Amino acid sequence: KQQQQQQIVAGPGKALSKACQHRLWPEIDRISMEQLRYARLGVGEGGWQLFAEDGEMKMYKREEEVNGMVVDPLKACHMVRGVTGHEMCHYFFSPDVRMDWETTVEQMTVIETIAEDTLVFLQVHKRIWPASQRDSLFWSHMRQVPDHNDRDGHDIWIVCNHSTENPDFPSNNGKFVRVTLTVCLVCQTFIDPPKDGAQIVRDNITCKITYCSVVNPGGWAPASVLRAVYKREYPKFLKRFTAYVIDQCKEKPIMF
Ligand code: 16C
């Protein structure tokens, strides 16, 4: 119990997530913490291949197939100036702004609010010709975790998205093929302290981002089409999303 409590304490003085009463909580807690550990492993081992690079953004994949379907895991690393990890995760999690930056989604619905930091989303994605149109149903959980390895005490923020089921929204209902996904965005803020104890401004902060994703297309789609979509969509997403957060934050007070 004590060990479990340690894992779900959001930070010094912070309350436990209200989601901990929910039937999905053991899975949400376990997968979020597994994803955090996975994101923090380097890309030096494990067969990661660099497939896209743009300035400090680097994207790696491992080519994997399950029953002939491409399920290549992706890991992306980036350094973004002028925003905090909390801000990055806030905009990635929030349904209010999802359609402002997300270019693969045609329709988004929050089907359940488990807690203010834990939602269940149903998304209909844009169709890629010649494949059938896809939808996805997943819980999304945002959390602050203390970093015990960091002597400067920089906290880490994580958003984890993971497929789930709901009998009211059955998969493969004839209209869409359901994709399954496990995605995490892990962010850490670094502060370059201003001289003479001046106030911290956006020029003094940098956010280290790790984004990991595994998407199973759920039904047959040509491998060449899938890999071409990956190669185009992931860099587009990370560039567009980070530019969006920088733009949203620039005139606002820093949210640590
Ligand atoms: O993580 C991202 N977004 C989150 C919030 O929406 C959430 C979503 C994950 C997306 C799961 C992929 C769904 C693929 C559907 C089909 C793709 C349509 C592309 C339309 C292009 C105009 O975690 C950011 C997601 C970044 C983009 C991911 C692209 C991955 C492509 C995977 C293709 C799989 C199925 C394709 C079937 C033909």
XYZ file of C-alpha atoms and ligand atoms in Angstrom:
294
model
C 0.000 0.000 0.000
C 2.805 2.365 0.984
C 4.641 1.605 -2.265
C 1.497 2.201 -4.276
C 0.874 5.491 -2.473
C 4.384 6.653 -3.245
C 3.791 6.037 -6.928
C 0.567 7.961 -7.085
C 1.530 10.992 -5.028
C 1.631 13.722 -7.640
C 4.279 15.806 -5.879
C 5.063 17.402 -2.532
C 1.796 18.385 -0.948
C -0.227 17.306 -3.988
C -3.328 15.134 -3.578
C -3.742 11.664 -5.040
C -5.559 11.595 -8.355
C -9.316 11.281 -7.839
C -9.121 8.623 -10.571
C -7.700 6.145 -8.020
C -11.253 5.057 -7.108
C -12.030 3.986 -10.695
C -12.070 0.358 -11.930
C -9.424 1.241 -14.572
C -7.061 2.817 -12.014
C -4.716 -0.175 -11.459
C -4.170 -0.388 -15.254
C -3.826 3.400 -15.656
C -1.256 3.598 -12.850
C 0.730 0.553 -14.016
C 0.875 1.454 -17.712
C 1.647 5.131 -17.061
C 4.620 4.211 -14.840
C 5.806 1.505 -17.287
C 5.688 4.060 -20.098
C 7.637 6.544 -17.985
C 10.430 4.004 -17.452
C 10.368 3.009 -21.140
C 10.549 6.646 -22.284
C 13.554 7.293 -20.065
C 15.620 4.444 -21.538
C 18.116 5.736 -24.116
C 18.062 4.866 -27.823
C 21.650 3.536 -27.836
C 20.498 -0.039 -27.366
C 17.425 -1.887 -28.572
C 17.817 -1.501 -32.344
C 16.439 2.028 -32.709
C 17.001 3.503 -36.193
C 17.013 7.268 -36.738
C 14.449 8.008 -39.474
C 13.807 11.744 -39.197
C 15.778 14.683 -37.858
C 15.099 18.406 -37.785
C 17.338 20.616 -35.625
C 17.228 19.130 -32.143
C 14.265 16.880 -32.953
C 15.250 13.251 -33.528
C 12.866 10.404 -34.360
C 13.707 6.736 -34.061
C 11.751 3.619 -35.003
C 12.063 -0.140 -34.717
C 10.551 -2.064 -37.611
C 8.097 -4.606 -36.173
C 5.177 -6.552 -37.594
C 2.402 -8.514 -35.837
C 0.462 -10.931 -38.082
C 1.813 -9.111 -41.123
C 0.729 -5.685 -39.848
C 3.226 -2.902 -39.298
C 3.345 -1.857 -35.626
C 6.731 -0.044 -35.634
C 7.416 1.473 -32.179
C 8.491 5.113 -32.361
C 10.577 7.175 -29.974
C 11.154 10.896 -30.507
C 13.399 13.264 -28.528
C 13.332 17.039 -28.688
C 14.442 20.132 -26.765
C 11.976 23.004 -26.828
C 12.901 26.469 -25.549
C 10.595 28.780 -23.629
C 8.002 26.345 -22.308
C 7.708 24.017 -19.307
C 6.914 20.305 -19.167
C 3.672 21.131 -17.388
C 2.635 23.430 -20.258
C 3.537 20.822 -22.911
C 1.551 18.113 -21.135
C -1.385 20.426 -20.450
C -1.851 21.179 -24.176
C -1.301 17.521 -25.193
C -3.924 16.318 -22.695
C -6.585 19.026 -22.966
C -9.603 18.146 -25.161
C -10.351 21.896 -25.528
C -7.356 22.415 -27.832
C -7.010 18.924 -29.419
C -8.432 19.986 -32.765
C -6.148 23.061 -32.895
C -2.992 20.964 -33.336
C -4.026 17.360 -34.125
C -4.124 16.755 -37.903
C -5.051 13.029 -37.942
C -8.407 13.508 -36.182
C -11.756 14.189 -37.862
C -13.909 13.973 -34.723
C -13.125 13.838 -30.998
C -15.480 13.029 -28.111
C -14.765 12.712 -24.390
C -16.919 9.707 -23.493
C -15.995 9.619 -19.799
C -14.424 12.024 -17.307
C -12.782 9.765 -14.736
C -11.109 12.721 -12.992
C -9.772 16.099 -14.068
C -6.459 14.412 -14.957
C -7.987 11.260 -16.528
C -10.368 11.163 -19.517
C -11.603 8.574 -21.996
C -11.552 9.704 -25.637
C -13.240 8.362 -28.757
C -11.592 9.709 -31.901
C -12.446 9.218 -35.551
C -9.340 9.603 -37.667
C -8.991 10.902 -41.199
C -9.213 8.203 -43.820
C -6.093 7.173 -45.694
C -6.922 5.879 -49.128
C -7.167 2.939 -49.961
C -7.489 1.695 -46.333
C -10.716 1.740 -44.275
C -11.267 4.680 -41.959
C -10.019 4.161 -38.379
C -11.279 5.136 -34.947
C -9.615 4.878 -31.520
C -10.894 4.618 -27.943
C -8.373 5.301 -25.195
C -7.932 6.578 -21.669
C -5.613 9.541 -21.225
C -3.912 10.323 -17.919
C -1.728 13.284 -16.961
C 0.550 13.270 -13.942
C 3.488 15.020 -12.289
C 6.151 12.681 -10.930
C 9.101 13.596 -8.731
C 12.448 12.684 -10.318
C 14.451 10.874 -7.646
C 17.478 10.625 -9.997
C 17.762 14.383 -10.438
C 19.652 16.183 -7.684
C 18.245 19.536 -8.842
C 14.780 18.093 -8.290
C 13.337 18.830 -11.733
C 9.878 17.314 -11.798
C 8.656 15.278 -14.716
C 5.250 15.544 -16.337
C 3.734 12.686 -18.282
C 0.632 12.140 -20.392
C -0.099 8.509 -21.186
C -2.756 7.400 -23.715
C -3.721 3.729 -23.887
C -6.493 1.875 -25.709
C -9.429 0.594 -23.724
C -12.849 -0.921 -24.380
C -16.343 0.286 -23.675
C -19.447 -1.801 -24.462
C -21.348 1.357 -25.454
C -18.745 2.043 -28.165
C -17.913 -1.386 -29.623
C -14.975 -1.753 -31.989
C -15.210 -2.731 -35.660
C -18.895 -1.793 -35.741
C -18.939 -1.920 -39.522
C -18.156 1.741 -39.955
C -14.582 2.046 -38.728
C -11.653 -0.259 -38.005
C -10.406 0.340 -34.458
C -6.684 1.093 -34.049
C -5.045 0.307 -30.724
C -2.382 2.548 -29.296
C -0.024 3.183 -26.409
C 1.433 6.673 -26.468
C 3.297 8.733 -23.905
C 4.649 12.248 -23.769
C 7.255 12.735 -21.042
C 8.581 16.240 -20.362
C 11.191 17.682 -18.036
C 11.889 21.381 -17.480
C 15.438 22.718 -17.154
C 16.081 26.188 -15.795
C 19.161 28.252 -16.566
C 19.115 30.475 -13.429
C 19.113 34.207 -14.265
C 21.982 36.303 -12.883
C 21.647 38.240 -9.623
C 18.524 36.372 -8.559
C 16.362 38.016 -11.257
C 12.971 36.541 -12.011
C 12.872 33.474 -14.270
C 11.635 34.375 -17.753
C 10.844 32.146 -20.736
C 14.388 32.590 -22.134
C 15.690 30.775 -19.042
C 13.671 27.578 -19.559
C 14.042 24.562 -21.822
C 11.826 21.514 -21.992
C 13.215 18.081 -22.772
C 10.587 15.978 -24.509
C 10.352 12.261 -25.139
C 7.374 11.007 -27.150
C 6.837 7.248 -27.548
C 4.137 5.604 -29.611
C 3.021 2.159 -30.712
C -0.035 2.047 -32.974
C -1.558 -1.188 -34.223
C -3.659 -0.435 -37.331
C -6.227 -3.036 -36.175
C -6.847 -4.438 -39.629
C -4.942 -4.930 -42.815
C -3.329 -1.944 -44.484
C -0.426 -2.089 -46.967
C 2.932 -1.969 -45.126
C 4.348 0.520 -47.636
C 1.413 2.884 -47.101
C 1.690 2.590 -43.303
C 5.422 3.297 -43.231
C 4.960 6.254 -45.587
C 2.215 7.639 -43.284
C 4.448 7.225 -40.213
C 7.342 8.977 -41.895
C 5.191 11.919 -42.879
C 2.811 12.213 -39.907
C 5.070 11.862 -36.846
C 7.531 14.686 -37.698
C 4.590 16.828 -38.826
C 2.851 16.207 -35.495
C 5.838 16.978 -33.264
C 6.839 20.133 -35.147
C 3.269 21.432 -35.306
C 2.452 20.556 -31.685
C 5.599 22.131 -30.196
C 5.175 25.295 -32.316
C 1.554 25.449 -31.148
C 2.509 25.250 -27.447
C 5.245 27.898 -27.845
C 2.747 30.201 -29.543
C 0.017 29.630 -26.928
C 2.398 30.232 -24.022
C 4.416 33.212 -25.219
C 2.194 35.955 -23.747
C 1.111 33.949 -20.682
C 2.696 33.647 -17.217
C 4.937 30.560 -16.934
C 3.035 27.515 -15.618
C 5.653 25.548 -13.649
O -0.259 11.207 -30.063
C -0.869 11.894 -30.844
N -2.133 12.247 -30.650
C -2.917 11.868 -29.514
C -4.179 12.673 -29.454
O -4.951 12.543 -30.593
C -3.251 10.389 -29.458
C -3.489 9.849 -30.793
C -2.892 8.857 -31.398
C -3.143 8.582 -32.829
C -3.197 7.181 -33.181
C -3.055 6.984 -34.632
C -4.300 6.881 -35.366
C -4.030 6.685 -36.789
C -5.196 6.860 -37.620
C -5.006 7.024 -39.032
C -4.046 8.085 -39.437
C -4.659 9.163 -40.204
C -3.636 10.029 -40.839
C -4.295 11.106 -41.577
C -3.360 11.915 -42.336
C -3.996 13.080 -42.970
O -2.232 9.743 -28.780
C -0.193 12.383 -32.111
C -0.345 11.399 -33.206
C 0.624 11.633 -34.296
C 0.315 11.030 -35.621
C 0.368 9.585 -35.669
C 0.256 8.995 -37.034
C 0.347 7.535 -36.899
C -0.052 6.808 -38.104
C -0.405 5.402 -37.775
C -1.165 4.771 -38.861
C -1.957 3.616 -38.378
C -3.218 3.266 -39.073
C -3.403 3.692 -40.476
C -4.424 2.908 -41.166
C -4.446 3.157 -42.616
